Coordinates of N, CA and C in Angstrom, one line a residue:
X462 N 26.6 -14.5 -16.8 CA 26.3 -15.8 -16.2 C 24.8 -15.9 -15.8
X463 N 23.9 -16.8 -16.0 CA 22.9 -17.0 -15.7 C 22.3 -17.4 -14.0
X464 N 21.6 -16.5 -13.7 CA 21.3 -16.3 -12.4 C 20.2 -17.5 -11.9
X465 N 21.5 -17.8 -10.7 CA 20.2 -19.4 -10.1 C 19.0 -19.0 -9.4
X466 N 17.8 -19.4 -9.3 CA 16.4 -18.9 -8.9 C 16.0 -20.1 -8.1
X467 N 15.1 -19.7 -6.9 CA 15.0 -20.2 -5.6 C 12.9 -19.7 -5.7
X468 N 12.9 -20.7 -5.7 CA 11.5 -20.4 -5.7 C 10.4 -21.1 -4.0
X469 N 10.5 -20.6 -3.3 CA 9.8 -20.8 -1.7 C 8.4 -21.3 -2.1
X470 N 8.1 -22.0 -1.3 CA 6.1 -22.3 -1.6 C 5.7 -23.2 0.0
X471 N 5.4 -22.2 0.8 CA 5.1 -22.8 2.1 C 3.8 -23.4 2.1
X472 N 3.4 -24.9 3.0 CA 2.4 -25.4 2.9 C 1.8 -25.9 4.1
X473 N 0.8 -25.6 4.2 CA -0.1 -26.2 6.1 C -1.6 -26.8 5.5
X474 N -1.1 -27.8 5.6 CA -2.7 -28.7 5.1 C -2.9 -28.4 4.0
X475 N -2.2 -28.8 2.8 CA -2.7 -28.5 1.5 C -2.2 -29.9 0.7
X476 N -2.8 -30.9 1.2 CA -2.2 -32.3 0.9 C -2.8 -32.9 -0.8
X477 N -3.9 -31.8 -1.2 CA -5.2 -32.2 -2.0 C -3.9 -31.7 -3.3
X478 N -3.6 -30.4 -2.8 CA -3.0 -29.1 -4.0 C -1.4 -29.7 -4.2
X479 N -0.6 -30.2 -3.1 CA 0.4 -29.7 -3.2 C 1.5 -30.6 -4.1
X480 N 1.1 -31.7 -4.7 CA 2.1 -32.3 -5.7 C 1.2 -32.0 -7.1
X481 N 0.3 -31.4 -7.4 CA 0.0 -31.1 -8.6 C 0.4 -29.4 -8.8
X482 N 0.5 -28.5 -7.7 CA 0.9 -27.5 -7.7 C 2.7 -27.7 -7.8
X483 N 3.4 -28.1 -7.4 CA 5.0 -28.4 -7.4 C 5.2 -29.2 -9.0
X484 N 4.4 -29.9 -9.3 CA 4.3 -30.1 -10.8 C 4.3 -29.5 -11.9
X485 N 3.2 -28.4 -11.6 CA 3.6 -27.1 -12.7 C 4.2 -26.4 -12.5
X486 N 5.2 -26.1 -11.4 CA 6.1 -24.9 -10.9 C 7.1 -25.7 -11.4
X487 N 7.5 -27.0 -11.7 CA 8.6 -27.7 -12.7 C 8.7 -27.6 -14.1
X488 N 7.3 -27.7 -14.0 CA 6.9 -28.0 -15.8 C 7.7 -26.6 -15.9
X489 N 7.2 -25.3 -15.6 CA 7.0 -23.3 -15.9 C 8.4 -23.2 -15.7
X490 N 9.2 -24.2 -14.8 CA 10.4 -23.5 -14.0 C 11.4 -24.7 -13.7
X491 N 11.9 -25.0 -15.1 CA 12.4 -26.3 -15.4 C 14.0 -26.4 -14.5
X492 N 15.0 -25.3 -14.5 CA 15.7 -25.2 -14.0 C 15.8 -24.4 -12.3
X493 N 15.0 -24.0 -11.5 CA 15.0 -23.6 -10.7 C 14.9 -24.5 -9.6
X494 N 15.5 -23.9 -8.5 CA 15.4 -24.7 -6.9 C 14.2 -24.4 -6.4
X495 N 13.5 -25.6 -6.5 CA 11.6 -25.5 -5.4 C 12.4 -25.5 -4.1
X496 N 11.9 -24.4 -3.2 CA 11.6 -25.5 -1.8 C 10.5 -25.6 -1.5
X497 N 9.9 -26.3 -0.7 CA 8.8 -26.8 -0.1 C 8.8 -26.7 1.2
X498 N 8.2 -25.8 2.1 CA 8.2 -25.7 3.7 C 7.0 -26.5 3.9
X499 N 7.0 -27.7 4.9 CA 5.9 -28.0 5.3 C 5.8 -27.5 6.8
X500 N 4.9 -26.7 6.7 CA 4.8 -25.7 8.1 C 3.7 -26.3 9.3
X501 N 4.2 -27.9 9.1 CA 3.6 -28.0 10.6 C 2.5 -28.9 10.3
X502 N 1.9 -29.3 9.1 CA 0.8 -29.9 8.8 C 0.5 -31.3 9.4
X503 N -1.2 -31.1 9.8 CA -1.4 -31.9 10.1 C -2.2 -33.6 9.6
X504 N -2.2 -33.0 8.2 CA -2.6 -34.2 7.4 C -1.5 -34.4 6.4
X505 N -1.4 -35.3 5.1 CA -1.0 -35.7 4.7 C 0.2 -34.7 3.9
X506 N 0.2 -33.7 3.9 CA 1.2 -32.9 3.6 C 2.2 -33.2 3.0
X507 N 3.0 -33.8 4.3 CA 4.5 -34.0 4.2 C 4.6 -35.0 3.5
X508 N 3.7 -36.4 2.9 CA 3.6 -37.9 2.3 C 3.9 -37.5 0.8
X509 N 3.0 -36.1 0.9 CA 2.6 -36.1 -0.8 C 3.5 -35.3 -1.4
X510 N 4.3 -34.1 -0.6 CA 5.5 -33.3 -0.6 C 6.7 -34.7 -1.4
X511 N 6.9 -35.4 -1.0 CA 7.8 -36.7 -1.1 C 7.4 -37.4 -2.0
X512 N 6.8 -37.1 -3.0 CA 5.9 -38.0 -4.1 C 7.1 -37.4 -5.3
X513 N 7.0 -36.1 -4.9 CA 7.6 -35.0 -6.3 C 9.2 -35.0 -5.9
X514 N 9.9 -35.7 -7.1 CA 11.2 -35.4 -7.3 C 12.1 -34.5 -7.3
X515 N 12.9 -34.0 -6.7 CA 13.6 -33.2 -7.6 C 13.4 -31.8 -6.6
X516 N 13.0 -31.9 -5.5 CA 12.7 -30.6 -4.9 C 13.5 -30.8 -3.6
X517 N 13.3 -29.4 -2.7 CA 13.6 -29.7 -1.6 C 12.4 -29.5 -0.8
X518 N 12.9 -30.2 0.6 CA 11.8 -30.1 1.3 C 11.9 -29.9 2.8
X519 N 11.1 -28.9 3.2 CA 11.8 -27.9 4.8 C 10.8 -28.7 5.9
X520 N 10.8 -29.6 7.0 CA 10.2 -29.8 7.9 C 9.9 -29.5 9.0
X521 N 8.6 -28.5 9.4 CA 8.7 -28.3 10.7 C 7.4 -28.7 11.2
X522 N 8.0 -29.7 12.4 CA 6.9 -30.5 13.5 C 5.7 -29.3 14.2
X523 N 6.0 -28.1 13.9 CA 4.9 -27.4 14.5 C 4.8 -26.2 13.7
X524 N 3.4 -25.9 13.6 CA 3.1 -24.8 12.8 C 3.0 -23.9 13.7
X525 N 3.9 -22.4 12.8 CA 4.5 -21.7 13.1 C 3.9 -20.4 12.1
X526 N 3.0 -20.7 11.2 CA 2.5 -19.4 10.5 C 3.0 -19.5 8.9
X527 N 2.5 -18.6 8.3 CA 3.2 -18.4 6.6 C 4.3 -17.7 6.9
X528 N 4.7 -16.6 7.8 CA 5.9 -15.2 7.8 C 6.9 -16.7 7.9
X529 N 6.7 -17.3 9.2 CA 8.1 -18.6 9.4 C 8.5 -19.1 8.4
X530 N 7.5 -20.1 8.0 CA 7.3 -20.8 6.7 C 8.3 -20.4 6.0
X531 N 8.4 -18.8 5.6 CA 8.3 -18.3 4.4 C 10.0 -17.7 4.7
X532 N 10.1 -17.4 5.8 CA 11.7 -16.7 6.1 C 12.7 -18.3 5.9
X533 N 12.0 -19.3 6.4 CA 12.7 -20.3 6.9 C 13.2 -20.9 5.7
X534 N 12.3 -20.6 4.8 CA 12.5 -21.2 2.8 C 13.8 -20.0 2.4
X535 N 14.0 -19.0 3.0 CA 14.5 -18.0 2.4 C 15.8 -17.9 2.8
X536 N 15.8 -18.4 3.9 CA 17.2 -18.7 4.4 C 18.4 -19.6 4.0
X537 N 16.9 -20.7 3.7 CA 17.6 -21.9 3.0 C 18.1 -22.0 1.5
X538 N 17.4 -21.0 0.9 CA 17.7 -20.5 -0.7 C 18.7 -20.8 -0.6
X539 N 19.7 -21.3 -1.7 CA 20.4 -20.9 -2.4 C 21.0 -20.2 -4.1
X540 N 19.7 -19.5 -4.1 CA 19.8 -18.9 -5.1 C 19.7 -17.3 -5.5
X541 N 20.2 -16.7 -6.5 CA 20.8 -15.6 -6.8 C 19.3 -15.0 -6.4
X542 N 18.5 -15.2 -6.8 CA 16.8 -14.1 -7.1 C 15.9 -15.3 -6.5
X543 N 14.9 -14.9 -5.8 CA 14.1 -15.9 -5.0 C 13.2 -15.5 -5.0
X544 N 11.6 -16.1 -5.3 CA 10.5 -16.2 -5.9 C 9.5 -17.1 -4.1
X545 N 8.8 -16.6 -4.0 CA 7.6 -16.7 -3.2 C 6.1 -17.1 -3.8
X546 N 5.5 -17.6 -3.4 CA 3.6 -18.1 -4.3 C 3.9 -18.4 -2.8
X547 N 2.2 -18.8 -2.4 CA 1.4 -19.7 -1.9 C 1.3 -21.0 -2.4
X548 N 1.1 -22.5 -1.0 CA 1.0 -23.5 -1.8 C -0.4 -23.5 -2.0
X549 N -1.1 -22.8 -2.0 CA -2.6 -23.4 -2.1 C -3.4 -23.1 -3.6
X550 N -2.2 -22.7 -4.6 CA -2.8 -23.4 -5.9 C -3.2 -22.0 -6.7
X551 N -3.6 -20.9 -5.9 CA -4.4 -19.9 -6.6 C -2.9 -19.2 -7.1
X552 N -2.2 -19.2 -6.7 CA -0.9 -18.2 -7.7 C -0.5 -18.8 -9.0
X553 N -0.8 -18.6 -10.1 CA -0.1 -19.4 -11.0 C 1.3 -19.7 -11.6
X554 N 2.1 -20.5 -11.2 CA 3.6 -20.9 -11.4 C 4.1 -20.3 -12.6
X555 N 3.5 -20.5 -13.8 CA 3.5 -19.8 -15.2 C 3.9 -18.6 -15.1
X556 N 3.9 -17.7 -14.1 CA 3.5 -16.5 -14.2 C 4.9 -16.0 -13.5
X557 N 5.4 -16.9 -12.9 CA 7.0 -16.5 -12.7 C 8.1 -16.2 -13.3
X558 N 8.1 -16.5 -14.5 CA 9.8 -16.2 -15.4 C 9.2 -14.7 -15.8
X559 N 8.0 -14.2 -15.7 CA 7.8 -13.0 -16.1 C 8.3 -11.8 -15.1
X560 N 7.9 -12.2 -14.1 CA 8.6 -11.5 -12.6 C 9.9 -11.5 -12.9
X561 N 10.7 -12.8 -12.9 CA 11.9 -12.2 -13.0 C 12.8 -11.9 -13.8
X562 N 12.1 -11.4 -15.3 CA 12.7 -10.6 -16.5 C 12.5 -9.4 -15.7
X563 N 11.2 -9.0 -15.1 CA 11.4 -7.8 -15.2 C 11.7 -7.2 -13.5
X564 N 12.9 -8.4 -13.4 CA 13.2 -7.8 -12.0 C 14.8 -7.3 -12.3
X565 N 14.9 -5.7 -13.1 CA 16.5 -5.5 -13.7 C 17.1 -5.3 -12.5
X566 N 18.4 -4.3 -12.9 CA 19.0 -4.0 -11.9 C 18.6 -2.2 -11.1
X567 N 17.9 -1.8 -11.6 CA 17.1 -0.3 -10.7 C 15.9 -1.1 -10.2
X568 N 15.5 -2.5 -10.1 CA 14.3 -3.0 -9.2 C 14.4 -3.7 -7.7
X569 N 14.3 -3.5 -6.6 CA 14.2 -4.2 -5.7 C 13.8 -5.5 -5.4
X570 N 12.1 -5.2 -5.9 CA 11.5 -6.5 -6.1 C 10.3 -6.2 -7.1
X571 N 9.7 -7.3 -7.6 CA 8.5 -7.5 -8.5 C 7.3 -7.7 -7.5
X572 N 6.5 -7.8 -8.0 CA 5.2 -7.9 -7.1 C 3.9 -8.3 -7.5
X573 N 3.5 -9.1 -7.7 CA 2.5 -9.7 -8.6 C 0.8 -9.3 -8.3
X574 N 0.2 -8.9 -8.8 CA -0.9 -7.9 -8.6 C -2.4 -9.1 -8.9
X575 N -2.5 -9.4 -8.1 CA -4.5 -10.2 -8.8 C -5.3 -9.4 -9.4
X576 N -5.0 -9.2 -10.8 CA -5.8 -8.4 -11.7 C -7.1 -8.7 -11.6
X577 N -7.6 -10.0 -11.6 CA -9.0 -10.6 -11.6 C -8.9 -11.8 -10.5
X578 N -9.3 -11.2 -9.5 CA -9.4 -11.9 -8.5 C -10.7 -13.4 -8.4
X579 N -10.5 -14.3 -8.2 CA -11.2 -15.8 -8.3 C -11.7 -15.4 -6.7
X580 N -11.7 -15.0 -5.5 CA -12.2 -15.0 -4.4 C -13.7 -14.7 -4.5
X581 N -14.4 -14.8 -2.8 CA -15.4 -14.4 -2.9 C -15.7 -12.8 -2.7
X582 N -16.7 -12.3 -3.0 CA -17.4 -10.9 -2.7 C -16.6 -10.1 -1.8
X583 N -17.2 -11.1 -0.3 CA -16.5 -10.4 1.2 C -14.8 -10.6 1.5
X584 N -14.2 -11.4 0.8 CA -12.5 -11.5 0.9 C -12.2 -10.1 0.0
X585 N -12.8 -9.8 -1.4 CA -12.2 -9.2 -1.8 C -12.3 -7.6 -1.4
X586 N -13.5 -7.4 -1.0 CA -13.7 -6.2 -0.1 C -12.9 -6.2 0.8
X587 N -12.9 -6.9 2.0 CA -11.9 -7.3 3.4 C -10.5 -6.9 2.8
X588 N -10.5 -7.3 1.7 CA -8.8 -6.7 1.0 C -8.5 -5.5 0.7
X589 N -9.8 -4.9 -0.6 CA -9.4 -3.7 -0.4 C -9.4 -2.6 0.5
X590 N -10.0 -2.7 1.7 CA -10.3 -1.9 2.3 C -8.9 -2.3 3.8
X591 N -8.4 -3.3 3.4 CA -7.1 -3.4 4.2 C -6.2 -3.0 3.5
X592 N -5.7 -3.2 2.4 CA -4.8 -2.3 1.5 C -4.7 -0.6 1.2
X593 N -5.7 -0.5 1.4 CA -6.4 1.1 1.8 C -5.6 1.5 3.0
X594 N -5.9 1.1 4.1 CA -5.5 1.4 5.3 C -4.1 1.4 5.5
X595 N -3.8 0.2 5.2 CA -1.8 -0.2 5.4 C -1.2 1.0 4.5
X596 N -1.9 1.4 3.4 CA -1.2 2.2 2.1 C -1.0 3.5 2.9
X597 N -2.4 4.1 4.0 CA -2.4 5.5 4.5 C -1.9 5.4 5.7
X598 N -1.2 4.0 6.0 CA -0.2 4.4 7.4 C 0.9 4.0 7.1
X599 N 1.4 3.5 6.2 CA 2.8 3.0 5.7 C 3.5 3.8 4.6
X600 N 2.2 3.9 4.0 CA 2.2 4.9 2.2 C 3.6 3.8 1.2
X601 N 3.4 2.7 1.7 CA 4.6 1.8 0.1 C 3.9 1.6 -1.0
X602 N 2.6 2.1 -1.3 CA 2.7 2.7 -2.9 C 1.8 1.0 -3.1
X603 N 2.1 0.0 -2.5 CA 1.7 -1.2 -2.8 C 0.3 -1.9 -3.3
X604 N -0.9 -2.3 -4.1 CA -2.3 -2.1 -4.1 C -2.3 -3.3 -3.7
X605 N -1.8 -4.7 -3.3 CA -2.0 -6.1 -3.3 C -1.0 -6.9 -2.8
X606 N -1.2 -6.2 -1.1 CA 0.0 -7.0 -0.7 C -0.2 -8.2 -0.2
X607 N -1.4 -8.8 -0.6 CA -1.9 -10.2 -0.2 C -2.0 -10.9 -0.8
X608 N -0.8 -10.8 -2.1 CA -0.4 -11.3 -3.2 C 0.9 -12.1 -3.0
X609 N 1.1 -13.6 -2.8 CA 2.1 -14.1 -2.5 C 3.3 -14.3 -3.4
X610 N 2.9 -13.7 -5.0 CA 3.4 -14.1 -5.9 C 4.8 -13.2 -5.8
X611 N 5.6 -13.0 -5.1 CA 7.1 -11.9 -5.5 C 8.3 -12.3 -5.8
X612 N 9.0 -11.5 -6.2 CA 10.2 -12.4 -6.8 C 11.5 -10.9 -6.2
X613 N 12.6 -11.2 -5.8 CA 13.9 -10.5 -4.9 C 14.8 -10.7 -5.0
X614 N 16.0 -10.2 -5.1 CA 17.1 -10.7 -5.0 C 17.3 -11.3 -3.5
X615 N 18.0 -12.3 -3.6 CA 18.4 -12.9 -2.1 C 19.0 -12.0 -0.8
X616 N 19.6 -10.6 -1.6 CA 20.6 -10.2 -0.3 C 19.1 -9.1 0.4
X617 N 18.0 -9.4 -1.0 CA 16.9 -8.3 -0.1 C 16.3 -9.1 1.4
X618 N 17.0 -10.0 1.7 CA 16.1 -10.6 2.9 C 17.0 -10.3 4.0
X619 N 18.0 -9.6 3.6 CA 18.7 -8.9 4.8 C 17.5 -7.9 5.6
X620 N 17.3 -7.0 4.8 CA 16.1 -6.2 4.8 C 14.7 -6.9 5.7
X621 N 14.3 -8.4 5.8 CA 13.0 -8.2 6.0 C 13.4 -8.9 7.9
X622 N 12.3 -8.4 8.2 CA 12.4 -8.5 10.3 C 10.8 -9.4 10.5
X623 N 11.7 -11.0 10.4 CA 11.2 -11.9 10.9 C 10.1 -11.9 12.2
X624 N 8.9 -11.8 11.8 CA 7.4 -11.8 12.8 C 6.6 -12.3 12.1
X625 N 5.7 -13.0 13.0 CA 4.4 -13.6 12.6 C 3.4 -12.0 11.9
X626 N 3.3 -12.3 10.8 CA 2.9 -11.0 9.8 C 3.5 -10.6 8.9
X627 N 5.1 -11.1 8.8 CA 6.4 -10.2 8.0 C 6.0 -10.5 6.3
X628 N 5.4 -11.5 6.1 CA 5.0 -11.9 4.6 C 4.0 -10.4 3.8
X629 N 3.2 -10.1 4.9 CA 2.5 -9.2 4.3 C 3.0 -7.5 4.0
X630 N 4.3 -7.5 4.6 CA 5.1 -5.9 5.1 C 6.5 -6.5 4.4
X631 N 6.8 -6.9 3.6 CA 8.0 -7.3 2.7 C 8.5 -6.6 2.0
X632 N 7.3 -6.0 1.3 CA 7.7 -5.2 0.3 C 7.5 -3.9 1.0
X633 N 7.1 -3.1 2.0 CA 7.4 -2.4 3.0 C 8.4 -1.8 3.2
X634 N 9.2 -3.0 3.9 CA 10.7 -3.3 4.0 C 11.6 -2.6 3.2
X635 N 11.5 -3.3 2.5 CA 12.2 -2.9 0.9 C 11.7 -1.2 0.8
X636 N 11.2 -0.6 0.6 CA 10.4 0.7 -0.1 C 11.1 1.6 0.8
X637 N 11.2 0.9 2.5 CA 11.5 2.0 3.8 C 13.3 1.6 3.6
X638 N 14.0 0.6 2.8 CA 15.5 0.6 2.7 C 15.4 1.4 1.7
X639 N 14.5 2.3 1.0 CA 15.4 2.5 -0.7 C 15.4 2.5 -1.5
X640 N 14.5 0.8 -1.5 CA 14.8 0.2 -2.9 C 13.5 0.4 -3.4
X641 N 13.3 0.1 -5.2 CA 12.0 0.4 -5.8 C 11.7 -0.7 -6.0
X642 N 10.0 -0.8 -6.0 CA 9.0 -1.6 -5.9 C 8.3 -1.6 -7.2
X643 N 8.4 -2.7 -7.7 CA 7.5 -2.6 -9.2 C 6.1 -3.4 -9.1
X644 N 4.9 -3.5 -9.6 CA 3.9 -4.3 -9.6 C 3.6 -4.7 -10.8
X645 N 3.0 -6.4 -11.3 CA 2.6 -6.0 -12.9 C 1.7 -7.3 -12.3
X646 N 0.5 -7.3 -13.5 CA -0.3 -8.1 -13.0 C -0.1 -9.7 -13.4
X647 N -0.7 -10.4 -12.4 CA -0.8 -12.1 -12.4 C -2.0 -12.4 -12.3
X648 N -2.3 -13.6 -12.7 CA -3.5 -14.5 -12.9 C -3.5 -14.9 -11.4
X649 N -5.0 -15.3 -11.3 CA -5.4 -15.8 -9.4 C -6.5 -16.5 -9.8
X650 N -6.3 -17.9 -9.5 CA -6.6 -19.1 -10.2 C -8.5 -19.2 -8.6
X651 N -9.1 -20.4 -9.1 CA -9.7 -20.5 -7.9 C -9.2 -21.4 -7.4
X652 N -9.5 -21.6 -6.0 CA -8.7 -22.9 -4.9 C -9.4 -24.0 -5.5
X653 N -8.7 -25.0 -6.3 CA -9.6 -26.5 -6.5 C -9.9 -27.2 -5.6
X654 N -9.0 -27.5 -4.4 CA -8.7 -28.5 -3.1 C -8.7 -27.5 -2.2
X655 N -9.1 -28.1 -1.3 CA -9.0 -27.8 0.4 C -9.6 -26.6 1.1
X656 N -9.1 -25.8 1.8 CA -9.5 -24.7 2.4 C -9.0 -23.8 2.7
X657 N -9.2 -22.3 2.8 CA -8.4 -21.4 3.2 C -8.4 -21.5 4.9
X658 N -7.3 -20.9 5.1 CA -6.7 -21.1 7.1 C -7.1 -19.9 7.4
X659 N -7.5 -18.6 6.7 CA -7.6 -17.3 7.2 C -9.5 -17.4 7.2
X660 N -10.2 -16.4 8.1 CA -11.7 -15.5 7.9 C -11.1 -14.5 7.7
X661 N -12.4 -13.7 7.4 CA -11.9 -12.0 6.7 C -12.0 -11.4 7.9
X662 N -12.5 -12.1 9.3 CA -12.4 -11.2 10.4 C -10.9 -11.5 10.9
X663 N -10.2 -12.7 10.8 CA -9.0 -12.8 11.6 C -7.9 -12.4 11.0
X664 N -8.0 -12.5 9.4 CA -7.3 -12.0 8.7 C -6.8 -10.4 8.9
X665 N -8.4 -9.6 9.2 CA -8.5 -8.0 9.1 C -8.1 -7.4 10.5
X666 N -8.2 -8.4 11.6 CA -7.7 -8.0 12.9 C -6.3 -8.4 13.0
X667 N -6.0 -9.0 12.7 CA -4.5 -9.6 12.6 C -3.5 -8.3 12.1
X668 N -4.0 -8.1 10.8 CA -3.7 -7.0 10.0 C -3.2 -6.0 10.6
X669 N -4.2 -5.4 11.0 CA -4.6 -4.4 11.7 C -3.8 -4.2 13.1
X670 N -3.2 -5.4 13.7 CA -2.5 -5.6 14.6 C -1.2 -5.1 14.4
X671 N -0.7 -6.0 13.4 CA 0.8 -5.9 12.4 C 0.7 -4.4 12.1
X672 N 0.4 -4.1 11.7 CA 0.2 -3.1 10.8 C 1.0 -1.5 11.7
X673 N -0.2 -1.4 13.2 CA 0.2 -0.5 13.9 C 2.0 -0.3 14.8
X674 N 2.4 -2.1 14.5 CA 3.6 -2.6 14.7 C 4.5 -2.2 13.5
X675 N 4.5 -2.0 12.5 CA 5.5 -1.8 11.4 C 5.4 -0.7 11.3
X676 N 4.2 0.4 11.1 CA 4.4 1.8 11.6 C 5.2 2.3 12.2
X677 N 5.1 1.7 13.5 CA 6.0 2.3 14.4 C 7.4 2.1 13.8
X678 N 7.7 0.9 13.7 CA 9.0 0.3 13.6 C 9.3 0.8 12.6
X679 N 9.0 1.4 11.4 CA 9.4 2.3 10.1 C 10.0 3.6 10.9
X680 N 9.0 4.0 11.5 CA 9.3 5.4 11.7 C 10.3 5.4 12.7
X681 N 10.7 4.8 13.2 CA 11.5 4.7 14.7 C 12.9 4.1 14.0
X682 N 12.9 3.1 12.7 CA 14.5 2.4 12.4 C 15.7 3.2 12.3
X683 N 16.5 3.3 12.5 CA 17.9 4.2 12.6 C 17.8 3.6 10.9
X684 N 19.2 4.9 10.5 CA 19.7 5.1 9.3 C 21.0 5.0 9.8
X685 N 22.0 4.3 8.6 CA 23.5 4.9 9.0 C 24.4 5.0 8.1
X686 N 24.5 6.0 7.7 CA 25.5 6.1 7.0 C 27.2 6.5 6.8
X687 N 27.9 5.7 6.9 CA 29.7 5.8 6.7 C 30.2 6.8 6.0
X688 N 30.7 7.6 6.1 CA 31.4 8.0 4.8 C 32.3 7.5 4.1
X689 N 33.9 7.6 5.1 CA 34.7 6.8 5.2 C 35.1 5.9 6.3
X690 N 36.3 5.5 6.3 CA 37.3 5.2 7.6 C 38.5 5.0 7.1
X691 N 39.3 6.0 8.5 CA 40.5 5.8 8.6 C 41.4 5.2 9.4
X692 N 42.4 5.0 9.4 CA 43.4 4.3 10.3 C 44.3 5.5 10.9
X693 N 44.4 5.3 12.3 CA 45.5 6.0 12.9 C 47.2 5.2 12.7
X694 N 48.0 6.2 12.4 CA 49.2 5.3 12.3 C 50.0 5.2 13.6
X695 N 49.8 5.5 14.4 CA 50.1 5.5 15.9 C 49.9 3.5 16.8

C-alpha cells in the first residue's frame, strides 16, 4: 500500500516566497499533504498562505521560532513519512520524492545536504565551522544540519524533545535512539524575496547555546530495556 507523505514548511514573514514556493511543492508533490505553519507573521503571510488551494494551514498569533513551527506541523501530520524544507524558497520541492525513495526500511531518516551552497562567503563559513563543532561534541556523523530539507517516518517524532533549537539536533535525536542517518545531496536555490531572520552572530551563539544543552541531555538520557513480563497467578 502506498505510503501517505506529509510535507511541513513553516513560515514568519515570507509573504513575497510563500504561494509561489507551495506551488511547486504541488506541482513535485502532486499527491501529498502540504502543511503550512504560519509562525506568527507579521505581514501578509497568512493572506497569501490562503490564495493556494488544497493545503493545510497551522495558525499561530505569536511567533514562537522554526523548532515550534516545525513540531507543531509534525504533530498535525497525518502522514505515514513526513518531509520538512524551509518556507523561504532556497530548498528545492523537486528534490523531495528523492528523499523519500531512499528513505527504506534500515533508514531512520534522509537528510539533504547543500552541495553548492547559493549563500554568502560569511554564512557559509559561520556554518562550517558550526558543524565542525556540534560534530566534535555530539559526533552524529551529520555535515549539514542547517539543511531543512529531511524526510522521517512519523513515529520518528516520538524521538525528537521539543525546544527552541530542536530543528537543528533532529537528526541527533535519531543517531542517539539507534536509528541510521543517511545524507545525499540537494540543490540550495538563492532567496529571490525577502530576508533571512537569522545573523551569523545570533545564529552561531544561539548554536552554541543549544548545542552545550543536547550534549548534556545525550549523555545523561536513560535507556530501557524490557525483556519480558510476567503475570503472577495469585
Amino acid at each position: 500500500m502506498q505510503k501517505k507523505i506529509s510535507i511541513v514548511i513553516p513560515f514568519y514573514n515570507e509573504a513575497e516566497t510563500a504561494v509561489h514556493l507551495l506551488n511547486e511543492t504541488k506541482a513535485s508533490n502532486p499527491d501529498a499533504e502540504i502543511i503550512a505553519v504560519n509562525d506568527g507573521s507579521s505581514d501578509a503571510t497568512l493572506a497569501e498562505l490562503k490564495k493556494v488551494s488544497g493545503i493545510r494551514i497551522l495558525n499561530s498569533t505569536k511567533n514562537r521560532g522554526q523548532s515550534s513551527a516545525l513540531y507543531s506541523g509534525m504533530q498535525h501530520a497525518s502522514g505515514d513519512i513526513i518531509v520538512t524544507m524551509d518556507g523561504d524558497g532556497q530548498n528545492d520541492p523537486a528534490d523531495i520524492p528523492k528523499l523519500i525513495e531512499a528513505l527504506s526500511e534500515t533508514v531512520g531518516m534522509v537528510c539533504g545536504y547543500r552541495a553548492e551552497r547559493k549563500d554568502t562567503l560569511s554564512k557559509r563559513i559561520a556554518s562550517k565551522i558550526g558543524n565542525s563543532v556540534r560534530r566534535t561534541f555530539i559526533n552524529d556523523g551529520i555535515r549539514d544540519t542547517g539543511c531543512s530539507l529531511k524526510c522521517f517516518r512519523s513515529d520518528a517524532v516520538d524521538h525528537f524533545i521539543p525546544f527552541n533549537g530542536m530543528h537543528r539536533f533532529m537528526a541527533a535525536a535519531l543517531v542517539n535512539a539507534g536509528l541510521r542517518i543517511i545524507e545525499i545531496p540537494v540543490h540550495h536555490r538563492v532567496r529571490y524575496a525577502g530576508s533571512s531572520k537569522y545573523t551569523n552572530w545570533n545564529r552561531a551563539l544561539r548554536g552554541i547555546y543549544d548545542l552545550v544543552g543536547v550534549a548534556w541531555l545525550l549523555n545523561r538520557q536513560v535507556s530501557h530495556d524490557v525483556k519480558d513480563e510476567t503475570h503472577a497467578d495469585g
